[in-house]
XYZ file of N, CA, C and O in Angstrom:
740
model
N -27.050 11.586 72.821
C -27.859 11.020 71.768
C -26.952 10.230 70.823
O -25.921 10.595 70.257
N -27.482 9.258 70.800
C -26.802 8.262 69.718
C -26.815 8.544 68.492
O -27.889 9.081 68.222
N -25.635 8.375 66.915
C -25.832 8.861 66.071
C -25.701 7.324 64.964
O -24.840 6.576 65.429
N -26.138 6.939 64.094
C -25.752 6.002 63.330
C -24.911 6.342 62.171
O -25.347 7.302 61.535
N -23.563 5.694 61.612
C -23.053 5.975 60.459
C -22.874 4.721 59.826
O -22.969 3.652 60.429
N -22.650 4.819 58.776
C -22.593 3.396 57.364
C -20.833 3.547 57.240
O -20.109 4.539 57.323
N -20.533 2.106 57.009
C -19.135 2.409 56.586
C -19.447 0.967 55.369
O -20.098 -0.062 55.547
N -18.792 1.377 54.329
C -18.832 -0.065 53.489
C -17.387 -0.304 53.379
O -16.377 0.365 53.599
N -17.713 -1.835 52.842
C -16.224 -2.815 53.283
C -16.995 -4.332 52.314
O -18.025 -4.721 51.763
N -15.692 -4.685 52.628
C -15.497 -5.807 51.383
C -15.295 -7.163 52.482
O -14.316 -7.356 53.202
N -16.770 -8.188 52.348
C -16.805 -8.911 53.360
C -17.235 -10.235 52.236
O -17.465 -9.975 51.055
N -17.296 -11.467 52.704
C -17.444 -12.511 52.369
C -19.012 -12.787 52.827
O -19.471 -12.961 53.956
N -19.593 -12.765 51.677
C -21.423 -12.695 51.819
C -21.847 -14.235 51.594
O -22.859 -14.596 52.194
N -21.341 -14.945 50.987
C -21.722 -15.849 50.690
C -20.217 -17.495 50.108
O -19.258 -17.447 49.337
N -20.795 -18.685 50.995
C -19.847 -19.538 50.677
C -20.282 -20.739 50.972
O -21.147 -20.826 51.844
N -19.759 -22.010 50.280
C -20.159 -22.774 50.033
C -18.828 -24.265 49.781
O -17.614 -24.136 49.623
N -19.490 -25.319 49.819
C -18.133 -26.258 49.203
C -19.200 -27.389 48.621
O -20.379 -27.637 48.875
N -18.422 -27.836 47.907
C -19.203 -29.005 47.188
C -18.405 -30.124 46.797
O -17.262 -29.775 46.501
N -18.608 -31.288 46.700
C -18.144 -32.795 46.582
C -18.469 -33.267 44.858
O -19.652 -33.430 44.559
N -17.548 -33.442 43.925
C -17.725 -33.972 42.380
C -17.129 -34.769 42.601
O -16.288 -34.791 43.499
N -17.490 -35.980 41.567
C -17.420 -37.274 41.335
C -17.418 -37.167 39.667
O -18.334 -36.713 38.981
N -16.035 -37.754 39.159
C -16.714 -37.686 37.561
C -16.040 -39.128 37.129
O -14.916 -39.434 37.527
N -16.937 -40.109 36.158
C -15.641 -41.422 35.822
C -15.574 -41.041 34.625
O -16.297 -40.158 34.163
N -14.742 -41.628 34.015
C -14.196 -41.578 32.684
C -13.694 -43.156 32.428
O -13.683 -44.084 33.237
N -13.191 -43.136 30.706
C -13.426 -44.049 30.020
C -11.941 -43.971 29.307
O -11.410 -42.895 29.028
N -11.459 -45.008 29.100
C -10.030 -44.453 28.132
C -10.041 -46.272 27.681
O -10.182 -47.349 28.262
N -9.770 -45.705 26.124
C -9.545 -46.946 25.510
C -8.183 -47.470 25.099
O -7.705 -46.846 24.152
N -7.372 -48.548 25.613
C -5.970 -48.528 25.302
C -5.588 -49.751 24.070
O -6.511 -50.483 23.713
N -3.818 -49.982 23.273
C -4.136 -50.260 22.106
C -3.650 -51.821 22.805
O -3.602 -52.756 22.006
N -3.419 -52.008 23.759
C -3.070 -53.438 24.296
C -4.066 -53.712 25.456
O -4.838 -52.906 25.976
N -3.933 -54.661 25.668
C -4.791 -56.039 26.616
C -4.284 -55.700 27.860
O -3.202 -56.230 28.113
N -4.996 -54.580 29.172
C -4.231 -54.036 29.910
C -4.382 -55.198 31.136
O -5.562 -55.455 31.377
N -3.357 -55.976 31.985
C -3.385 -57.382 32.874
C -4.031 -56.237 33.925
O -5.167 -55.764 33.890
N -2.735 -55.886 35.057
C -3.334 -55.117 36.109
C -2.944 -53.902 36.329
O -1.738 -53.793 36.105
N -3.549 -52.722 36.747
C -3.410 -51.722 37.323
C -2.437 -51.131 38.092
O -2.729 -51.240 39.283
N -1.131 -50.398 37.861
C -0.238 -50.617 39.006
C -0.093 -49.313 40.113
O 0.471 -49.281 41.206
N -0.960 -48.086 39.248
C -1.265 -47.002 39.987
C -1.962 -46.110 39.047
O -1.984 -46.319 37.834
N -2.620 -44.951 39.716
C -3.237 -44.008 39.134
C -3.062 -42.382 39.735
O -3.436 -42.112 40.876
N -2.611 -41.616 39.063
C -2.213 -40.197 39.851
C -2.982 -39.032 39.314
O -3.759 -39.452 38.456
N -3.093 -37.581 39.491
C -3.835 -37.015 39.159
C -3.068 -35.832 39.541
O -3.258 -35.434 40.690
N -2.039 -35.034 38.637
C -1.199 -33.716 38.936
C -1.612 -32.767 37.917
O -1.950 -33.187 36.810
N -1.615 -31.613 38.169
C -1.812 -30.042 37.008
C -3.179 -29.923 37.429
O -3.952 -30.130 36.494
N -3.764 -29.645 38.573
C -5.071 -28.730 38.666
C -4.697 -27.645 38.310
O -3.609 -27.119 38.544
N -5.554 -27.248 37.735
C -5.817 -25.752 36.841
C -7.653 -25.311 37.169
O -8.476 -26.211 37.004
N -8.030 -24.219 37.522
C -9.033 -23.973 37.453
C -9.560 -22.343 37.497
O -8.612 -21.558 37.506
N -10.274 -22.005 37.513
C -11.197 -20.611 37.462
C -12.699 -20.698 37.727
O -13.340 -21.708 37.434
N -13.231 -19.645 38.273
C -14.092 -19.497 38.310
C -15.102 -18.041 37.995
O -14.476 -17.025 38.296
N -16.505 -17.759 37.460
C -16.631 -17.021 36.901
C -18.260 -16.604 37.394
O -18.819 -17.699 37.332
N -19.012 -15.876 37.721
C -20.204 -15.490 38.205
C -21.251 -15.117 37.112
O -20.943 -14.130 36.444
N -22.354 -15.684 36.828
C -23.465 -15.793 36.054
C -24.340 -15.991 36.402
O -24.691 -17.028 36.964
N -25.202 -14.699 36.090
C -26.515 -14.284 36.860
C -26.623 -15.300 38.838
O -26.079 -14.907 39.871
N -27.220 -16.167 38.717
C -27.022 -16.880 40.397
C -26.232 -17.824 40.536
O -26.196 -18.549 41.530
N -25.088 -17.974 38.971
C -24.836 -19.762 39.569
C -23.088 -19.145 38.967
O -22.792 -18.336 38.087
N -22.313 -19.890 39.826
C -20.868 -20.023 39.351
C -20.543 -20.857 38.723
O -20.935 -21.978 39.049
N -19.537 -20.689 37.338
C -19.280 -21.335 36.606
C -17.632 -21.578 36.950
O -16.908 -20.592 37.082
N -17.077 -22.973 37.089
C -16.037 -23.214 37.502
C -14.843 -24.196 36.248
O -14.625 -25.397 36.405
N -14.263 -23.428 35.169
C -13.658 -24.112 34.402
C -12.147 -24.488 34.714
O -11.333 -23.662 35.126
N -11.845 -25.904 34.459
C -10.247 -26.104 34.916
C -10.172 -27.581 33.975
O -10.782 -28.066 33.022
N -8.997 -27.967 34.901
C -8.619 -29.182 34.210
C -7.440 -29.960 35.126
O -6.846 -29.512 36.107
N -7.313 -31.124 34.554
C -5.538 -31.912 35.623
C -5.797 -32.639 34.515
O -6.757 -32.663 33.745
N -4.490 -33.394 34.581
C -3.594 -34.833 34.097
C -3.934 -35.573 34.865
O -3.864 -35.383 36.080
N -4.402 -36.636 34.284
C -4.177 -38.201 34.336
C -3.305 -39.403 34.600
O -3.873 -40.105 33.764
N -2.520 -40.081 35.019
C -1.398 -40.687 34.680
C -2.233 -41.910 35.174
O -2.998 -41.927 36.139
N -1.912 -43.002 34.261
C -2.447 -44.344 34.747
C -1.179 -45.454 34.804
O -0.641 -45.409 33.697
N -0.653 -46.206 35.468
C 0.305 -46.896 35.355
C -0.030 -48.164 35.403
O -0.467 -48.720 36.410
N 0.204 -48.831 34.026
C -0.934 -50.774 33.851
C 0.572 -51.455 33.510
O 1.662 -50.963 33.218
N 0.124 -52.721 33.680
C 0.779 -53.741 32.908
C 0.437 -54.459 31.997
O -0.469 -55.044 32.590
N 0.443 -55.068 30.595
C -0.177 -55.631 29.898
C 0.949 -57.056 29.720
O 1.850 -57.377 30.496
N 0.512 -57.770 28.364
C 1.479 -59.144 28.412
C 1.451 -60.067 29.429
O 2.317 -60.917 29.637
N 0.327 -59.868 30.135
C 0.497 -61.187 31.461
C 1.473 -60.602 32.139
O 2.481 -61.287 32.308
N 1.460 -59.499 32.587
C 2.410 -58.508 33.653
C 3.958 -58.405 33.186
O 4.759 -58.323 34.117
N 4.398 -58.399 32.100
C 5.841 -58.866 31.932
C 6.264 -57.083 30.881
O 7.363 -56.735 30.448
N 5.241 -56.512 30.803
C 5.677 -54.815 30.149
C 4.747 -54.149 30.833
O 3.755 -54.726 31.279
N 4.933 -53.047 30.968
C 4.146 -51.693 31.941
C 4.612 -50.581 31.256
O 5.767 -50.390 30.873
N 3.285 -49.588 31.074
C 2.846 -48.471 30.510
C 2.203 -47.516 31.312
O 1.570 -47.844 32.316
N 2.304 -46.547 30.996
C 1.852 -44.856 31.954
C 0.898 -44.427 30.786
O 1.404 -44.329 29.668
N -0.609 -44.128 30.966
C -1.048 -43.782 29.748
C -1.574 -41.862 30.518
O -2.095 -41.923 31.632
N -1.468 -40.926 30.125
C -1.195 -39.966 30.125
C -2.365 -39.450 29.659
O -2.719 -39.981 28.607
N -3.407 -38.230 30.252
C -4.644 -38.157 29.361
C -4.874 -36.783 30.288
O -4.489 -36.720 31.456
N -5.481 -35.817 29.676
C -5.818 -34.659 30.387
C -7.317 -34.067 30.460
O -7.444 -33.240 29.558
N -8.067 -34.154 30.945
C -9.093 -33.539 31.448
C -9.705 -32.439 31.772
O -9.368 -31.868 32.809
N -10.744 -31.906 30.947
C -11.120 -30.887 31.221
C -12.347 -30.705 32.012
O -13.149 -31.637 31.949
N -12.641 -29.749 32.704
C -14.117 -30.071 33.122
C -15.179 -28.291 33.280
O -14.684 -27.166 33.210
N -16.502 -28.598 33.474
C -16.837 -27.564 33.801
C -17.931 -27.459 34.512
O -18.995 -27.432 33.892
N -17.947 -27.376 35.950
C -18.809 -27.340 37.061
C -19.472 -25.879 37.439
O -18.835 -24.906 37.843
N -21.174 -25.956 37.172
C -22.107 -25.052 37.571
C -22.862 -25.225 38.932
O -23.580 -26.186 39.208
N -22.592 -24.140 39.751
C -23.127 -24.400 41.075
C -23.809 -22.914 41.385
O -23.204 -21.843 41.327
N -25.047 -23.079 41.688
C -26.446 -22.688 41.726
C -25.788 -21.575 43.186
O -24.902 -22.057 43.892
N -26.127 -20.653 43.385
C -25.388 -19.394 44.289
C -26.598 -18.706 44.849
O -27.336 -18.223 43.990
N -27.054 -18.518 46.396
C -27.695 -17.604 46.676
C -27.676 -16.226 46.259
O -26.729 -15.700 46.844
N -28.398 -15.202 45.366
C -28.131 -14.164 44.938
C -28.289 -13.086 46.472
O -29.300 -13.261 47.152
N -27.478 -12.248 46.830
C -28.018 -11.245 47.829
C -28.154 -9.341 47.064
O -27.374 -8.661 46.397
N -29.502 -9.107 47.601
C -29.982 -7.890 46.865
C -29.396 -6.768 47.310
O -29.706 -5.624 46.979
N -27.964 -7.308 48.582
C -27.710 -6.065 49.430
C -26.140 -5.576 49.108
O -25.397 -4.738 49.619
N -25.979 -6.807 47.673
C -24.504 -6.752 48.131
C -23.893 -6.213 46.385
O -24.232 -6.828 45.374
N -23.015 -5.042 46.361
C -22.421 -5.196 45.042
C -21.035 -5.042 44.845
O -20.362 -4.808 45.848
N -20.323 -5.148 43.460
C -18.518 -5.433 43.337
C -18.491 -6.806 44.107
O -17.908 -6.925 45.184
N -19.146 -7.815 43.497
C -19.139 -9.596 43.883
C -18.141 -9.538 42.886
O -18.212 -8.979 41.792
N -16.728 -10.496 43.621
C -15.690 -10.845 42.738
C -16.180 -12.803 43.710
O -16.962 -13.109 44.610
N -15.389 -13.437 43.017
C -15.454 -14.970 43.322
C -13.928 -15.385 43.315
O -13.077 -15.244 42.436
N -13.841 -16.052 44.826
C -12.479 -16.950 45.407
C -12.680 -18.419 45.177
O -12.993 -18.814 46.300
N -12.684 -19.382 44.435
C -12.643 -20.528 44.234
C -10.952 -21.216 44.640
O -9.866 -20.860 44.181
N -11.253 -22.277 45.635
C -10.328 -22.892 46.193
C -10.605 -24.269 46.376
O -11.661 -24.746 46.790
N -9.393 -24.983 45.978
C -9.408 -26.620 46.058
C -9.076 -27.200 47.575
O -7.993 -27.214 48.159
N -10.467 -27.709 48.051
C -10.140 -27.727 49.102
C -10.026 -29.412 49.472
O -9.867 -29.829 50.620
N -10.156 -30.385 48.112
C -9.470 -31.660 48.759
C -9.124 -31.932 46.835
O -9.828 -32.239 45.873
N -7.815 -31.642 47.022
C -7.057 -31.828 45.525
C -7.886 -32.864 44.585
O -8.356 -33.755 45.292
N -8.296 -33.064 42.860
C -8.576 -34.321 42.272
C -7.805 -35.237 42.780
O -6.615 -34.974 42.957
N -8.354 -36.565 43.134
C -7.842 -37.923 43.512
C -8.675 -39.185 42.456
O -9.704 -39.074 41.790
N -7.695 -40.435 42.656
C -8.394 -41.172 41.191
C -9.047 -42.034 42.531
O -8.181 -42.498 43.273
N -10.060 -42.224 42.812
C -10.798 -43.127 44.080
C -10.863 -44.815 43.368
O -11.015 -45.838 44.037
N -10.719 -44.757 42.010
C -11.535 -46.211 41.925
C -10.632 -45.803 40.482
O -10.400 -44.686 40.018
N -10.189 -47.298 39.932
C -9.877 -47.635 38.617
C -9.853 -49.269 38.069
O -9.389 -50.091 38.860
N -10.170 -49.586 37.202
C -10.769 -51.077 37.032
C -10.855 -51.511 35.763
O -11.609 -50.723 35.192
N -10.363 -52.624 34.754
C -9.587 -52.831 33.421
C -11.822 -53.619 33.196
O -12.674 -54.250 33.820
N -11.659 -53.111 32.246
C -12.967 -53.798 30.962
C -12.386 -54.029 30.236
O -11.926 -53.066 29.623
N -11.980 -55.419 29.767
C -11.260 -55.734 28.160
C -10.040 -55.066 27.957
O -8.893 -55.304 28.337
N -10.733 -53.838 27.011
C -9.110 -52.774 26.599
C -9.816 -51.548 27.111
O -9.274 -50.489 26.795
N -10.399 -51.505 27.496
C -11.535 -50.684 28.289
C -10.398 -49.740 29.876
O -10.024 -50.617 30.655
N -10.050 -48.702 30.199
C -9.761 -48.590 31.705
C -10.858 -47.426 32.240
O -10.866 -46.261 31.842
N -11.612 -47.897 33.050
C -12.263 -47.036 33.664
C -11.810 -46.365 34.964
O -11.627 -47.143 35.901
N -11.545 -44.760 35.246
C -11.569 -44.432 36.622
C -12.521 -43.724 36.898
O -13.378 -43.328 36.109
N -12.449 -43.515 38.009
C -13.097 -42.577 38.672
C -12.025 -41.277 39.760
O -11.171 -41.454 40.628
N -12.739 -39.808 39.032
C -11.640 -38.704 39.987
C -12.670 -38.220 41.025
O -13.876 -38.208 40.777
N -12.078 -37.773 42.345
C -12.827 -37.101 43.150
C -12.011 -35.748 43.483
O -10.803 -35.679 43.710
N -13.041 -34.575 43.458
C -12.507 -33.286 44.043
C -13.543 -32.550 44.816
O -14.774 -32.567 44.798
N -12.701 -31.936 45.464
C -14.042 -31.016 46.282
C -13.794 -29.323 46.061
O -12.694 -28.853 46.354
N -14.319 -28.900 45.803
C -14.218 -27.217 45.344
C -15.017 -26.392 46.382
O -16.149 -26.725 46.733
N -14.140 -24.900 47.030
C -14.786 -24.081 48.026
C -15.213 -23.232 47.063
O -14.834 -23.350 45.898
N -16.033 -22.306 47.457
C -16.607 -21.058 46.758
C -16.993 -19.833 47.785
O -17.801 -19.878 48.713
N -16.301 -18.887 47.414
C -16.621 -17.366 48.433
C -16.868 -16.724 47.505
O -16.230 -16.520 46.472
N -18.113 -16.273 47.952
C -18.293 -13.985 46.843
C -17.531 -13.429 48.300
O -17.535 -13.541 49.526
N -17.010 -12.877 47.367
C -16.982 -11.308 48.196
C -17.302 -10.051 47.540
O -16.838 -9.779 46.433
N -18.296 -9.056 48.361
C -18.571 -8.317 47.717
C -18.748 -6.810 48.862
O -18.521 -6.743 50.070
N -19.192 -5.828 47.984
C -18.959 -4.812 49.076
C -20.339 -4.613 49.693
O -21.334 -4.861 49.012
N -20.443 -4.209 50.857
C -21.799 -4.156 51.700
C -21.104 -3.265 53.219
O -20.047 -3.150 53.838
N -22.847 -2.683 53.250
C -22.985 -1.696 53.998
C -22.783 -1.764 55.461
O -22.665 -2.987 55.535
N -22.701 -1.499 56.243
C -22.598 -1.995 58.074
C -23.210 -0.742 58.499
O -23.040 0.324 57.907
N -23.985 -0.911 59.626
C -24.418 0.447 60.587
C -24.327 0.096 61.926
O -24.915 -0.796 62.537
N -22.997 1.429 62.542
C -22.693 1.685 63.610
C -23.263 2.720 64.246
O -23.510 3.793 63.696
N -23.588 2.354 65.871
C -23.978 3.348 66.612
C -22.558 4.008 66.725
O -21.497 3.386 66.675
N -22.719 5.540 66.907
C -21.534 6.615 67.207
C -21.817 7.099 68.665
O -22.835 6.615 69.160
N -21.326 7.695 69.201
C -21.139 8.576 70.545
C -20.451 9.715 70.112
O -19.297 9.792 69.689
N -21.164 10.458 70.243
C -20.605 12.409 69.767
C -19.838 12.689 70.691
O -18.761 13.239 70.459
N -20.309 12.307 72.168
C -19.603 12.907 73.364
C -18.156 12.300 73.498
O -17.849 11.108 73.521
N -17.194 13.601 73.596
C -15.568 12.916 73.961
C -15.259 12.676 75.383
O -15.569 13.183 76.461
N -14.486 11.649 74.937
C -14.381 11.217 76.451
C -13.383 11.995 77.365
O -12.529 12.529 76.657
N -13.220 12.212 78.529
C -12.266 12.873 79.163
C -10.942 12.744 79.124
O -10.554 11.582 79.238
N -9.976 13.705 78.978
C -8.960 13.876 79.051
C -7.947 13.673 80.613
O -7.829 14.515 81.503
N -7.412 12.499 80.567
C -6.542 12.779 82.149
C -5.154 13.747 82.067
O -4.332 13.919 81.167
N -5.263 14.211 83.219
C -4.158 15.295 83.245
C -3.121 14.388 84.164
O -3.266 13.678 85.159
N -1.287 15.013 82.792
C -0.472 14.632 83.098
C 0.345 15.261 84.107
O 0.653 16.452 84.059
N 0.641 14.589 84.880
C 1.735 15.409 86.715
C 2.508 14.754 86.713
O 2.427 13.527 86.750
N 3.721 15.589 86.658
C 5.414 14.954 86.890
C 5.375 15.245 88.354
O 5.221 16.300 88.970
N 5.523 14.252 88.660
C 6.543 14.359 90.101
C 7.605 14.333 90.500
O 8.312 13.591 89.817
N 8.459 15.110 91.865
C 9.741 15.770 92.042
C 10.339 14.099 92.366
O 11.568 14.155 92.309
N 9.944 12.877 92.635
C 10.456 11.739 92.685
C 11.145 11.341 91.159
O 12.240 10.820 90.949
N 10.021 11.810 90.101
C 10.571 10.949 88.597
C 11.491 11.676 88.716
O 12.540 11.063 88.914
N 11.637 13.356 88.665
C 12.715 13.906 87.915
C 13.837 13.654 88.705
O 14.930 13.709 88.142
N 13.778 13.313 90.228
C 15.210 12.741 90.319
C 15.746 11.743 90.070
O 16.938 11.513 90.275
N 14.826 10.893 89.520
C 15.411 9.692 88.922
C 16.047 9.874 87.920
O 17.045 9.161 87.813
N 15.848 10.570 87.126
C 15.801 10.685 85.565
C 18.096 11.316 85.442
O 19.025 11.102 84.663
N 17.904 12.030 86.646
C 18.862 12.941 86.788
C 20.563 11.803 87.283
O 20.452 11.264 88.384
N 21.546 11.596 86.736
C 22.616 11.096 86.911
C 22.930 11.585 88.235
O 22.852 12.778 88.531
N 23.312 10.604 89.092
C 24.125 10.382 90.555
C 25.672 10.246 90.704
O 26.322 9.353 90.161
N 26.206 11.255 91.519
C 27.652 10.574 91.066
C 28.006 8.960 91.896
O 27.517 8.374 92.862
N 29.197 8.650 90.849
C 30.035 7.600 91.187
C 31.029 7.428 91.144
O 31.702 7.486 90.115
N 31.550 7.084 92.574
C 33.203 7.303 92.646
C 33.983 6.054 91.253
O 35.008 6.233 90.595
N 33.241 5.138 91.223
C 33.506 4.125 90.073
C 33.983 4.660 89.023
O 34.855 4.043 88.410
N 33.640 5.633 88.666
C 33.814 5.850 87.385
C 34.590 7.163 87.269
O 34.831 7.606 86.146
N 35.014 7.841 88.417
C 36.243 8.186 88.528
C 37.878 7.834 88.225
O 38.850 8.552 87.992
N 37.722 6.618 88.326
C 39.227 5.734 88.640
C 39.584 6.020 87.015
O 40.727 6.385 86.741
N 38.818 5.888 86.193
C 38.690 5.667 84.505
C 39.598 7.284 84.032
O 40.278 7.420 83.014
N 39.376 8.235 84.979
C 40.124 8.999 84.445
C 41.925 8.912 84.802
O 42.857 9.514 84.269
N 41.909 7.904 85.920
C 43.567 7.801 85.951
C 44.315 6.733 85.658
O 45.102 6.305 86.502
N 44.188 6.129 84.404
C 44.344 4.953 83.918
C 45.750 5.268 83.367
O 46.126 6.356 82.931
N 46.541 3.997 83.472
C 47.948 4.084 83.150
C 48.419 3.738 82.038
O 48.772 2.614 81.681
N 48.428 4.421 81.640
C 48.221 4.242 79.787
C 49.945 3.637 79.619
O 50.237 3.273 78.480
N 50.806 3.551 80.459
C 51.901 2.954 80.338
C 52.149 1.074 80.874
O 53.129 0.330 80.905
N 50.659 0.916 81.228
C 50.718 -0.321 81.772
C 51.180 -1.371 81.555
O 51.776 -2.041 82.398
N 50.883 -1.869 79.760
C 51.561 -3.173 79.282
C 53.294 -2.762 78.818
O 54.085 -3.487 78.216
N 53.457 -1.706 79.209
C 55.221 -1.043 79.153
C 55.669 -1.826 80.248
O 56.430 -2.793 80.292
N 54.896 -1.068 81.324
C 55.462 -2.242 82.591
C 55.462 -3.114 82.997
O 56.043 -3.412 84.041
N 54.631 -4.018 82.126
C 54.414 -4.979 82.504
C 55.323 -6.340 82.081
O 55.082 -7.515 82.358
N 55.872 -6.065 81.707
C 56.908 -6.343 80.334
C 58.247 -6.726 81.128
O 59.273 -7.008 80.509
């Protein structure tokens, strides 16, 4: 007869990834000509569980690299960003001790940047994973019945293996001429 038992364990119930897009606006004190790069280092983030939806607070740096003067001086304008992304979470009624793994799974990148006047507009892209894990129940069928035991037999072949053979080889070792490099001399 079959018996069922519960074992609980800490499994990944629920996960998700999502695609943000955010532009921004930065006003500079010179006439910026052209664009010479844009970078995006110091992700920082967290995430936090509320009632069905995760709340994901972080932030990165900015670095914009322009030229102004009709290209003849270049500037890095430096700006840091904060943000805070809510994402809507299947609730499950089966599952409890939900902790949340938030992982960057395609780093902020600046996709698009473009001069208005004194105006620089970019645009960052990131993509964020999301796991609960939480603890939940499992049910296994058991088998009461033990399984059979095989019985162990030495045979008179192993134990003579096992057993040292003589060898005249290793005879010679006891008449070694411990005066050898004397005579040799």
């Amino acid at each position: 007869m079959a018996n069922y038992r519960e074992i609980v364990t800490k499994a990944v119930v629920s996960k998700g990834k999502k695609l943000f897009t955010t532009t921004n606006t930065v006003n500079v004190n010179n006439n910026p000509s052209t664009i010479l790069g844009c970078w995006v280092i110091n992700h920082n983030f967290s995430g936090t569980k509320s009632n069905n939806q995760i709340v994901i607070n972080g932030s990165y740096d900015v670095n914009i690299w322009y030229s102004h003067d009709n290209d003849t001086k270049t500037e890095v304008l430096k700006e840091t960003n904060t943000y805070r992304e809510v994402i809507n979470m299947r609730d499950r009624e089966d599952v409890s001790g939900e902790e949340i793994i938030v992982r960057s799974l395609k780093q902020p990148n600046c996709v698009n940047v473009n001069i208005d006047g004194n105006n620089i507009n970019y645009t960052i892209e990131k993509e964020l994973g999301i796991e609960l894990v939480g603890d939940i129940k499992v049910k296994i069928e058991t088998n009461e019945e033990e399984d059979p035991w095989d019985e162990i037999v030495e045979e008179e072949d192993e134990k003579e293996a096992v057993e040292p053979s003589y060898d005249p080889a290793l005879e010679s070792i006891d008449s070694v001429n411990e005066k050898f490099i004397e005579d040799a001399i």
